[in-house]
CSV table of C-alpha atoms in Angstrom, one decimal:
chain,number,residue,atom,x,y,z
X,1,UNK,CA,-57.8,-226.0,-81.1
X,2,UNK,CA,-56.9,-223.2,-79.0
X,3,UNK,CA,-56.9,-219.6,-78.9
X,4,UNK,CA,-53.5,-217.4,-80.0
X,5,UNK,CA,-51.9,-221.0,-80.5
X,6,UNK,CA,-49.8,-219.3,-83.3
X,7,UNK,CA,-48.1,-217.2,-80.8
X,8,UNK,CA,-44.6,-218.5,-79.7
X,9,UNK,CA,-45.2,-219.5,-76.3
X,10,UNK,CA,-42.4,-217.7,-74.2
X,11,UNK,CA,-44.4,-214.6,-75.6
X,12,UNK,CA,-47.7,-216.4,-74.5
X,13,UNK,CA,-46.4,-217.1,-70.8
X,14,UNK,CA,-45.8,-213.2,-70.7
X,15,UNK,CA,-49.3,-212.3,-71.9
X,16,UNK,CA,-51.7,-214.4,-70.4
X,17,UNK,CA,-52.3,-214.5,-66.4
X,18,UNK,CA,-54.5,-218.0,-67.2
X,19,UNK,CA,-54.0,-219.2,-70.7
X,20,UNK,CA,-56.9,-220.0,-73.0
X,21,UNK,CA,-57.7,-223.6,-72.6
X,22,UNK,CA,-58.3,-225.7,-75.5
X,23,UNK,CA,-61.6,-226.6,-77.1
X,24,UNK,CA,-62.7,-228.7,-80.4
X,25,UNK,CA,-65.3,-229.1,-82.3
X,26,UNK,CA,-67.5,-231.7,-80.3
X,27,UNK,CA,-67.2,-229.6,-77.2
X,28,UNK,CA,-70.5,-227.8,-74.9
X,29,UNK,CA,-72.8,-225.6,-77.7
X,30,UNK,CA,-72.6,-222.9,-75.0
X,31,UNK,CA,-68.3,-223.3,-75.1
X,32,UNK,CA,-68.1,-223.2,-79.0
X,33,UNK,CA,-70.3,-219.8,-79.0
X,34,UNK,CA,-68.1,-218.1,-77.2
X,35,UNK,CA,-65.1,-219.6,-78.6
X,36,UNK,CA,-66.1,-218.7,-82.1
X,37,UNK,CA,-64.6,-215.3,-81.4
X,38,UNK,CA,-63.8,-213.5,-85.3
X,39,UNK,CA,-65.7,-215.9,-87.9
X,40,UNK,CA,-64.7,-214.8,-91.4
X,41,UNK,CA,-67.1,-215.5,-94.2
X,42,UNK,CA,-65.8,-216.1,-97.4
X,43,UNK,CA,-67.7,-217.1,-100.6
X,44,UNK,CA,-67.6,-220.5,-101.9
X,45,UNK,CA,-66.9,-220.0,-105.5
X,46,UNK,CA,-63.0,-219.1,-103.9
X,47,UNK,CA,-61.1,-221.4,-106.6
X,48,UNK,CA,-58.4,-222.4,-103.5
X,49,UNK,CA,-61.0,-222.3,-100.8
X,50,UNK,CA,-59.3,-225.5,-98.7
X,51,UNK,CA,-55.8,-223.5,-99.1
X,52,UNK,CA,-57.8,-220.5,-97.7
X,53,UNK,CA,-59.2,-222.1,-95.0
X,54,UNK,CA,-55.3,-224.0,-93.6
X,55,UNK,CA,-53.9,-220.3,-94.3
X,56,UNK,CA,-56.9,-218.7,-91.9
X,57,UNK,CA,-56.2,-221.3,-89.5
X,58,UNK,CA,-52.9,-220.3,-89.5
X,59,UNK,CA,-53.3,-217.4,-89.0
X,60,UNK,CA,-55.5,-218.0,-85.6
X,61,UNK,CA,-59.1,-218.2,-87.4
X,62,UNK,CA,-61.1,-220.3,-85.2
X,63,UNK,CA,-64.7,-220.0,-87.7
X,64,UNK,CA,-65.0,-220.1,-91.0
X,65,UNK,CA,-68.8,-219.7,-93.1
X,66,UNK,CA,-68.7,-220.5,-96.3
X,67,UNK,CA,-71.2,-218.9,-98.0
X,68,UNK,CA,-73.6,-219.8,-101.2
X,69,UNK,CA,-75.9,-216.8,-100.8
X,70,UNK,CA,-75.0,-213.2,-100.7
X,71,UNK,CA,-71.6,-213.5,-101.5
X,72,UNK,CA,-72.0,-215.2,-104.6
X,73,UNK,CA,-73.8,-214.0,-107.7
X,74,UNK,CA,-77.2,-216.0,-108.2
X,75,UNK,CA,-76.4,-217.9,-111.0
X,76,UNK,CA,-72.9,-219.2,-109.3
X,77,UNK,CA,-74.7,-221.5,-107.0
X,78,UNK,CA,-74.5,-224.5,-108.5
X,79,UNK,CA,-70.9,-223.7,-109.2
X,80,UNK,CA,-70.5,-222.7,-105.4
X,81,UNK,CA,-71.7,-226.1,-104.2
X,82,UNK,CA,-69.4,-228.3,-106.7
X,83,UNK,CA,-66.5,-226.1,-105.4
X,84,UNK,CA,-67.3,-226.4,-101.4
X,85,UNK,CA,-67.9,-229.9,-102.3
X,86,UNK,CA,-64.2,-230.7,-104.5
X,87,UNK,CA,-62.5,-228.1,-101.8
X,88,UNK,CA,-63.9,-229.7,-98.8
X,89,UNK,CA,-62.9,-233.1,-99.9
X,90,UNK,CA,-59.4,-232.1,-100.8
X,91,UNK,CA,-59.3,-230.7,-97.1
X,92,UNK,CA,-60.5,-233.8,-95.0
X,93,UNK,CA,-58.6,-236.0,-97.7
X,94,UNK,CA,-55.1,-234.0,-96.8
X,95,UNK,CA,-54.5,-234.4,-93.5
X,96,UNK,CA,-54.0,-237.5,-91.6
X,97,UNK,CA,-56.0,-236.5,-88.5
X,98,UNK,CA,-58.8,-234.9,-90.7
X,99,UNK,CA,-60.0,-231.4,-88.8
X,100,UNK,CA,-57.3,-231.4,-86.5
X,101,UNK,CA,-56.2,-228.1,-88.5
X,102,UNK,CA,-59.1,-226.2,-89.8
X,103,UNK,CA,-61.4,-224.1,-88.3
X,104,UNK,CA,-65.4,-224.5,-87.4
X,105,UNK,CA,-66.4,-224.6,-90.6
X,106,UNK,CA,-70.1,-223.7,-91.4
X,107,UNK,CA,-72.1,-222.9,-94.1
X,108,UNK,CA,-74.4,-220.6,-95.0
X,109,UNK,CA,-77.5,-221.7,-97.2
X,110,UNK,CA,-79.8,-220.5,-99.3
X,111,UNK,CA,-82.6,-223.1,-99.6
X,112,UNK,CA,-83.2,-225.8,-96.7
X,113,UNK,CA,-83.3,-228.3,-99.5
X,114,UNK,CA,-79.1,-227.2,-99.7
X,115,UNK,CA,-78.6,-228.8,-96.1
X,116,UNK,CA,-79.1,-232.4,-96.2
X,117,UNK,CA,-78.0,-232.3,-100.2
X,118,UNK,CA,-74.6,-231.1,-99.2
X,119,UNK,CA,-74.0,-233.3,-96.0
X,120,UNK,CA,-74.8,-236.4,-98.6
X,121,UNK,CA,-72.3,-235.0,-101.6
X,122,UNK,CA,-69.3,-234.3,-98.5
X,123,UNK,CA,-69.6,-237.9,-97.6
X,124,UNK,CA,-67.0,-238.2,-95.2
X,125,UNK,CA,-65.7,-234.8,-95.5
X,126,UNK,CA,-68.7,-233.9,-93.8
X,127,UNK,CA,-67.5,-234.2,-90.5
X,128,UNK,CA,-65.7,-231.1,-91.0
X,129,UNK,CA,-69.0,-229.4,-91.5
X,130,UNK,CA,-70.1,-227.9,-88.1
X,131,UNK,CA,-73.3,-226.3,-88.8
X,132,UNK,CA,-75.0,-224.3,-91.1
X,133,UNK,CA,-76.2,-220.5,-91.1
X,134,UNK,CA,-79.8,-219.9,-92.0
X,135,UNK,CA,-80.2,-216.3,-93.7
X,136,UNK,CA,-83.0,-214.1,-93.3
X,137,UNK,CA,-84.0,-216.5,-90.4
X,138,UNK,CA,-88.3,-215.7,-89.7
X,139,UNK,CA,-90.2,-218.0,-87.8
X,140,UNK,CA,-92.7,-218.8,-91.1
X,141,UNK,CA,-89.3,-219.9,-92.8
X,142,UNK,CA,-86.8,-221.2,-90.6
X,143,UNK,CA,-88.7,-224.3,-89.6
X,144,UNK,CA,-88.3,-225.9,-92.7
X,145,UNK,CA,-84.3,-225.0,-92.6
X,146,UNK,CA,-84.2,-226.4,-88.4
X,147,UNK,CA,-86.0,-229.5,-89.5
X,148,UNK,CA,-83.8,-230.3,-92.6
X,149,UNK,CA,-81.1,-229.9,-90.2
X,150,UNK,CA,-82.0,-232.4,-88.0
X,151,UNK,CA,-82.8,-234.8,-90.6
X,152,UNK,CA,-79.5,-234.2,-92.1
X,153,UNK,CA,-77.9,-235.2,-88.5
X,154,UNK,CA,-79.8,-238.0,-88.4
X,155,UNK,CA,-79.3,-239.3,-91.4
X,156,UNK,CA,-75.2,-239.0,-91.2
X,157,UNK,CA,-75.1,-239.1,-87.3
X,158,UNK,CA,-73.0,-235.9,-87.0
X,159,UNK,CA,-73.9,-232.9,-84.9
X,160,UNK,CA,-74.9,-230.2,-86.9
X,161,UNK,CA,-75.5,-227.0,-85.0
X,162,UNK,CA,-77.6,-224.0,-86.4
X,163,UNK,CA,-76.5,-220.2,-86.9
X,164,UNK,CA,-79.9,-218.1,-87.4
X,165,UNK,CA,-79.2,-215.1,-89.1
X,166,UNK,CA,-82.0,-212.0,-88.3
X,167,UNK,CA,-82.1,-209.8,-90.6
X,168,UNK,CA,-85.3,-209.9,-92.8
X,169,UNK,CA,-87.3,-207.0,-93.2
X,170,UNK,CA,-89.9,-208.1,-90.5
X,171,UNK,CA,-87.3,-208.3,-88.0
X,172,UNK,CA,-86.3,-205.0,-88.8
X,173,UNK,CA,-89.5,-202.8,-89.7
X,174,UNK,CA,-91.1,-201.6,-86.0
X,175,UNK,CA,-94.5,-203.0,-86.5
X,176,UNK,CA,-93.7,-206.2,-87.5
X,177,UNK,CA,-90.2,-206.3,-85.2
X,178,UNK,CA,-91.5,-207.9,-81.9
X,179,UNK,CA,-93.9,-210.5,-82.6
X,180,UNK,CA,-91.7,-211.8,-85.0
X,181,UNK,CA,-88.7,-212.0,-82.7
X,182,UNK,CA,-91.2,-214.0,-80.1
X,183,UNK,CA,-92.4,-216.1,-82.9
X,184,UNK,CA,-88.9,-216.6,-83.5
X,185,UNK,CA,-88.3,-217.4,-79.8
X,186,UNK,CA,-90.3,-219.6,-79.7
X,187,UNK,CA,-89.3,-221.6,-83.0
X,188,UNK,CA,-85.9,-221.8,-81.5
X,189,UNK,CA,-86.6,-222.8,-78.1
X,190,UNK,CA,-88.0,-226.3,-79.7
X,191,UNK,CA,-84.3,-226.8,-81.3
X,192,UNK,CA,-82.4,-225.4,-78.4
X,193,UNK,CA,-79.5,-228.2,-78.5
X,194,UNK,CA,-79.1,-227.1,-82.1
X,195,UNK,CA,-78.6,-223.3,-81.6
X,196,UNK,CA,-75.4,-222.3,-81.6
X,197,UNK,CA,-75.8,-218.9,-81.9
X,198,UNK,CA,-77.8,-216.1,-83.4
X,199,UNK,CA,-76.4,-213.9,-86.0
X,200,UNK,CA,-77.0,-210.3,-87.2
X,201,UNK,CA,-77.1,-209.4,-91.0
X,202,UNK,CA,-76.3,-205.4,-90.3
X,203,UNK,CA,-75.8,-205.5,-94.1
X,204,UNK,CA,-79.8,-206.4,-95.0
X,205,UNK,CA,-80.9,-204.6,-92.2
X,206,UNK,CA,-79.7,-201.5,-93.3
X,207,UNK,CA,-80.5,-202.0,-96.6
X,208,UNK,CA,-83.9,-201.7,-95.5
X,209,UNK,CA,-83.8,-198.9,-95.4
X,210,UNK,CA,-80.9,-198.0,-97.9
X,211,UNK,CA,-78.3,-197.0,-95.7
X,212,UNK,CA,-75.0,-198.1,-95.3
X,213,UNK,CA,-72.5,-197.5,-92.4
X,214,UNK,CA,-69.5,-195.3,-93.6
X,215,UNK,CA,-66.1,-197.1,-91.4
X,216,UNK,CA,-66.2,-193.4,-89.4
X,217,UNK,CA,-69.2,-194.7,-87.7
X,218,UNK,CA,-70.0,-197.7,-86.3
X,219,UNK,CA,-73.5,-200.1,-86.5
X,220,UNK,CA,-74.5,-198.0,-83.3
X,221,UNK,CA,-74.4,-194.5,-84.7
X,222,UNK,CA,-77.2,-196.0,-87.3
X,223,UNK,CA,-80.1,-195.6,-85.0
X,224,UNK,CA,-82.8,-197.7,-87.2
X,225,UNK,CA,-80.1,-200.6,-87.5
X,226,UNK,CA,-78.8,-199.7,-83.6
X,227,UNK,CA,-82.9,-200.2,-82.7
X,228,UNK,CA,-83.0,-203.7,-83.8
X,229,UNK,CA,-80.1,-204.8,-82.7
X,230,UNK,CA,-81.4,-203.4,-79.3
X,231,UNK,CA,-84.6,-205.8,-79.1
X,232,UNK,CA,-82.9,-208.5,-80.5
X,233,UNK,CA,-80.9,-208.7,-77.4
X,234,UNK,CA,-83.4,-207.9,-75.7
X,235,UNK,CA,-85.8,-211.1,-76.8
X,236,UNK,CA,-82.8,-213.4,-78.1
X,237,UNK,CA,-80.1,-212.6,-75.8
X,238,UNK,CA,-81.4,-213.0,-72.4
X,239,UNK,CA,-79.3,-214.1,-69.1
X,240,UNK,CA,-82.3,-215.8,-67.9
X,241,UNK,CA,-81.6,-219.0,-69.5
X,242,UNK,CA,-84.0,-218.6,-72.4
X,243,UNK,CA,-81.3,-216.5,-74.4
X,244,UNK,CA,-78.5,-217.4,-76.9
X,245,UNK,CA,-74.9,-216.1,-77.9
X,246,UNK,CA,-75.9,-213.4,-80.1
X,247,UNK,CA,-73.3,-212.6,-82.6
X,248,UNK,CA,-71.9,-209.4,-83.2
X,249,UNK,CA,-72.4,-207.8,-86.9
X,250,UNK,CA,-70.2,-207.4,-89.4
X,251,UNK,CA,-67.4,-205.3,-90.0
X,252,UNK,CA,-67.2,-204.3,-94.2
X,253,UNK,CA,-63.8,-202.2,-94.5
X,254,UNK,CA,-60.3,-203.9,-94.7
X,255,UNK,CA,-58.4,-200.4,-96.8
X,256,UNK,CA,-58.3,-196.9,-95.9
X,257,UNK,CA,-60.3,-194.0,-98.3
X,258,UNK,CA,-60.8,-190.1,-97.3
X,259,UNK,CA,-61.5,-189.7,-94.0
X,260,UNK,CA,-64.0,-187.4,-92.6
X,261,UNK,CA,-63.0,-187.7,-88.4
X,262,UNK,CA,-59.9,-187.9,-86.4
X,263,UNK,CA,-58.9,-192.0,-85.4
X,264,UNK,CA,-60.8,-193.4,-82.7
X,265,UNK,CA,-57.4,-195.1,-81.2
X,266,UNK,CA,-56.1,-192.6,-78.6
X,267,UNK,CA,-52.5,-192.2,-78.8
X,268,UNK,CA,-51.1,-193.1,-75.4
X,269,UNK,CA,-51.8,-196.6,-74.8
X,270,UNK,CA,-50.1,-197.4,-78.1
X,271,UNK,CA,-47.1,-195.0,-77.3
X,272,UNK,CA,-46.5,-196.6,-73.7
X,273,UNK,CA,-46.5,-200.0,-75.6
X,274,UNK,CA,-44.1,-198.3,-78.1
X,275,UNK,CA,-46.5,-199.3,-80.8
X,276,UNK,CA,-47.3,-196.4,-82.6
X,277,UNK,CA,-46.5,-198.2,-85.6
X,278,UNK,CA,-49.1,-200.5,-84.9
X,279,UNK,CA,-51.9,-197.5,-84.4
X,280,UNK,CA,-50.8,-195.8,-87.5
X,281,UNK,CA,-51.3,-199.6,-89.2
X,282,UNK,CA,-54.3,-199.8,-87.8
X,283,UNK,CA,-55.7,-196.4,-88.3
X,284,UNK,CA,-54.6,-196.8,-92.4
X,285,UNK,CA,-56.6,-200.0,-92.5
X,286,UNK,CA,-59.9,-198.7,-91.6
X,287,UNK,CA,-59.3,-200.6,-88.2
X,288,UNK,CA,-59.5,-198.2,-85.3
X,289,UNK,CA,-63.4,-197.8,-86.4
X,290,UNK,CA,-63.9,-201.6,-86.0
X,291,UNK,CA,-61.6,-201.6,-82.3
X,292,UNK,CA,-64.1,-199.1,-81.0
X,293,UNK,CA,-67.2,-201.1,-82.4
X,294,UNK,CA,-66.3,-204.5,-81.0
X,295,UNK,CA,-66.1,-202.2,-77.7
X,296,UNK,CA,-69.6,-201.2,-78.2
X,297,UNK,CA,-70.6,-204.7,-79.4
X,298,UNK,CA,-69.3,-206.2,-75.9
X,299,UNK,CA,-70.9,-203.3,-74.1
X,300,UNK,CA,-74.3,-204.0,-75.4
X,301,UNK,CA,-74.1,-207.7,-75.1
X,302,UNK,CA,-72.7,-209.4,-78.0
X,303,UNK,CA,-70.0,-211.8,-78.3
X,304,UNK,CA,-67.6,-212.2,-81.2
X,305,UNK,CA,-67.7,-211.0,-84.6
X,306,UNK,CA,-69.0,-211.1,-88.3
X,307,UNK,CA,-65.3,-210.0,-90.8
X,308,UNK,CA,-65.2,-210.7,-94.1
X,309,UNK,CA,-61.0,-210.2,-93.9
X,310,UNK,CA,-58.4,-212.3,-92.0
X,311,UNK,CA,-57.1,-208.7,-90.9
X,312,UNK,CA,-59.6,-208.0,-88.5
X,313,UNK,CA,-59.0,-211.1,-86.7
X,314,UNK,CA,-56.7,-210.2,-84.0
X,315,UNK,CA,-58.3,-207.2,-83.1
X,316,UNK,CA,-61.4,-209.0,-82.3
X,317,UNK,CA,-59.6,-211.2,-80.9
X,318,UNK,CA,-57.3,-209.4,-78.9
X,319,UNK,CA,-60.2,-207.5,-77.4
X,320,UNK,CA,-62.1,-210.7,-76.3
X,321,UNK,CA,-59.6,-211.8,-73.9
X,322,UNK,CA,-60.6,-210.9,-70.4
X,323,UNK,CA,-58.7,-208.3,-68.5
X,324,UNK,CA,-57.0,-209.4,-65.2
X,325,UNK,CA,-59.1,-206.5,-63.6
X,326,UNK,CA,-62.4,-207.9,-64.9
X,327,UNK,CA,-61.4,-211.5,-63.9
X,328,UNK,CA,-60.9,-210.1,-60.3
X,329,UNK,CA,-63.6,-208.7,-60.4
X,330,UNK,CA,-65.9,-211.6,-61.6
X,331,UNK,CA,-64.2,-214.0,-59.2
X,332,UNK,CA,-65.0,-211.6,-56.1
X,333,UNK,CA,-68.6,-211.8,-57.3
X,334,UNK,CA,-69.2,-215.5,-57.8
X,335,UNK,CA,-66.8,-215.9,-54.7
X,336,UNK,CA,-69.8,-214.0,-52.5
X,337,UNK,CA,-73.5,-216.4,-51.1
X,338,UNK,CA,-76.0,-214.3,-50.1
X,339,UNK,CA,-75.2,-211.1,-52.1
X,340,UNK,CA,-74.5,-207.7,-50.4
X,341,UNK,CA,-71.6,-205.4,-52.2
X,342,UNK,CA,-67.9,-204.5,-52.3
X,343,UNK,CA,-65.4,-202.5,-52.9
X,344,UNK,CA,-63.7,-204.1,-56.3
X,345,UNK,CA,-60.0,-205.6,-55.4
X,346,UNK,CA,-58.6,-202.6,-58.1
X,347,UNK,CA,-60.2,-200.2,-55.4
X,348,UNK,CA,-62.1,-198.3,-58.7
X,349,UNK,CA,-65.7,-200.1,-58.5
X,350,UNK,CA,-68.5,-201.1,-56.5
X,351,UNK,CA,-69.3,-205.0,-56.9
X,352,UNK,CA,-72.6,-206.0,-56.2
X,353,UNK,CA,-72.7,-210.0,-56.0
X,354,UNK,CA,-76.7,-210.5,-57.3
X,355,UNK,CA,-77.0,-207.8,-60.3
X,356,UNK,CA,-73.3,-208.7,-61.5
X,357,UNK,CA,-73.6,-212.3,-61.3
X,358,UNK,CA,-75.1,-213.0,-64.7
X,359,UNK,CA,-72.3,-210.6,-66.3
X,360,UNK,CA,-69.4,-212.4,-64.1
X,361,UNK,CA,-70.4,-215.8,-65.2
X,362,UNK,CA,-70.9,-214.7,-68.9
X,363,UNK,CA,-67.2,-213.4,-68.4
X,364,UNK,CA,-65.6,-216.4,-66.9
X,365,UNK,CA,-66.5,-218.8,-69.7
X,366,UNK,CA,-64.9,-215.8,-71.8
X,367,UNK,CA,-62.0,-216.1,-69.7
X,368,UNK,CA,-62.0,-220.4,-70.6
X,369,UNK,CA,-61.6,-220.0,-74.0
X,370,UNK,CA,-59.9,-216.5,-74.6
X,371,UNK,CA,-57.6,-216.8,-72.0
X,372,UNK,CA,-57.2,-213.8,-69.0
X,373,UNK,CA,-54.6,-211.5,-69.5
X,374,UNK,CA,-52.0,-210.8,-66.9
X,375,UNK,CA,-51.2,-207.9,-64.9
X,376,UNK,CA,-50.8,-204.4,-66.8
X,377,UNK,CA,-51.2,-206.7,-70.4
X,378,UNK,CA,-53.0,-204.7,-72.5
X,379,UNK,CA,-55.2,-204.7,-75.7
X,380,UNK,CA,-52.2,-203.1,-77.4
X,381,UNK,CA,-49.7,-205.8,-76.3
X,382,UNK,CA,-52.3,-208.5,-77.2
X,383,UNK,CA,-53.2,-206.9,-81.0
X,384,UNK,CA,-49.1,-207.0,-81.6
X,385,UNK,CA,-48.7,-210.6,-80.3
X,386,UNK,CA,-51.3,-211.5,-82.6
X,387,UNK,CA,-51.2,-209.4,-85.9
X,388,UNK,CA,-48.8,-212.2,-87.4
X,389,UNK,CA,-48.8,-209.6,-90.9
């Protein structure tokens, strides 16, 4: 699988100064959680869930969760696992090269007993089962759902990576927040090769403490919810070798209602691009307020995205592939020994080599699997290319 793969490749050759490289679903942990990019959730009860998930793929979905806890009512469970089960099955059973076309699928439990159950009712349709997300992930919990991972592994012999999800009300209450992060920290350090990522549920934490983001503002402008998110990073998401991809939260509007401020998308890049049907488009779908969150997410140190609708896709998508300016930059910096600083080859920036090495790594394995953009490309060119509405 490969990044904007649904993109006619003439237009591809145009966009792309070095093309995104292919991955699959056996590849490096620390290449598939950056390559999850936009992972849309969808609940299992979906009576054409395998059609769902070939459409998504389609539509250049590279992560799919299918989910049996919030998203379902609590007395559709067992109906939730019988469908995933039947759809699943219908999937690996209709394709000759079974996977080849569908996305990382995971899914997200609500009982660690649910794990190894599942993998044994799949049978071979398993193996398009990446991983599973663990919700409301606490160190007192998630042992039991990290162990009956690995014994689910082990007994099929696939890989089955892990998704944590914090957003329990220890996590998110102050005087409770750090020593559970560290106990969490530590919990996950024993299963390191099967973290895939960490994952934030915005939703529960604000519900905490009954709020709910409006699509005028993004997670940020909550300050409780903004807070956690902050020390999560800072404990979970490290560049010291001890941190993990830490996903960013989701995005809950797909239609436009009353709005109360002006569009976030300013007018000129879109008009340059002669696109301004494609900010109005955006603007009417709630979508400008998610652009300038993913901005905010990649500012503060998260990668990817939580949607729950295949239209915010490409413009998380579209906003994860590295500029040519910041892949100049990053090469000048892991091009230096010794350290010292320079003037940035755009002539706009100071590069120092040592305190921008972490963030010029972290962008060239970006630039591997999302492709780098060429010269004068930009977001706007790459949202058209691929909004395939």
């Amino acid at each position: 699988m490969r990044h904007f793969d649904h993109i006619d490749a003439a237009r591809r050759k145009h966009l792309f100064y070095r093309h995104p490289r292919p991955f699959g679903r056996h590849d490096d942990p620390a290449v598939l959680a950056v390559a999850l990019g936009a992972t849309l959730y969808c609940p299992a009860t979906r009576p054409l869930l395998a059609a769902d998930i070939e459409r998504a793929a389609r539509r250049g979905v590279m992560s799919m969760v299918v989910c049996l806890e919030d998203a379902i009512a609590d007395d559709e469970v067992e109906a939730g696992e019988a469908n995933l089960v039947t759809q699943l099955r219908t999937l690996h059973g209709s394709s000759e090269t079974p996977g080849a076309e569908v996305p990382l699928l995971f899914v997200r439990v609500r009982d660690p007993r649910q794990i190894g159950d599942l993998i044994r009712r799949l049978g071979d349709a398993a193996e398009l089962v990446s991983g599973f997300v663990l919700p409301k992930f606490t160190a007192s919990g998630g042992g039991a759902f990290l162990d009956a991972l690995a014994d689910a592994g082990d007994a099929s012999g696939l890989r089955l990576l892990a998704m944590p999800v914090i957003e329990s009300p220890e996590a998110v209450y102050a005087e409770t927040r750090a020593e559970m992060l560290h106990d969490v920290a530590r919990l996950l350090a024993k299963h390191r090769s099967r973290i895939l990522a960490v994952r934030l549920g915005a939703t529960d934490m604000s519900a905490a403490y009954g709020l709910r983001r409006p699509p005028d503002l993004t997670i940020y402008d909550i300050r409780p919810v903004a807070g956690v998110i902050c020390d999560v990073v800072n404990i979970l998401g490290r560049a010291d070798g001890t941190g993990y991809v830490v996903t960013g939260p989701v995005w809950e509007y797909f239609s436009q209602g009353e709005r109360m401020f002006k569009p976030q998308l300013r007018q000129s890049p879109f008009e340059r691009q002669h696109a301004a049907p494609l900010r109005q488009r955006l603007i009417t779908s709630d979508l400008d307020g998610l652009i300038r969150e993913v901005h905010l997410d990649k500012a503060n140190g998260l990668t990817g995205k939580t949607v729950i609708h295949p239209s915010h896709v490409a413009a998380v998508h579209a906003l994860s592939v590295v500029t040519h300016e910041e892949y100049s930059d990053a090469a000048d910096i892991l091009g230096v020994a010794g350290g010292g600083a320079m003037a940035s080859s755009y002539a706009n920036k100071m590069n120092e080599a040592k305190p921008h090495r972490a963030w010029a790594q972290r962008l060239m394995l970006r630039a591997q699997v999302f492709g780098v953009a060429a010269e004068g490309v930009t977001f706007v060119e790459l949202l058209e290319a691929a909004d395939s509405r």
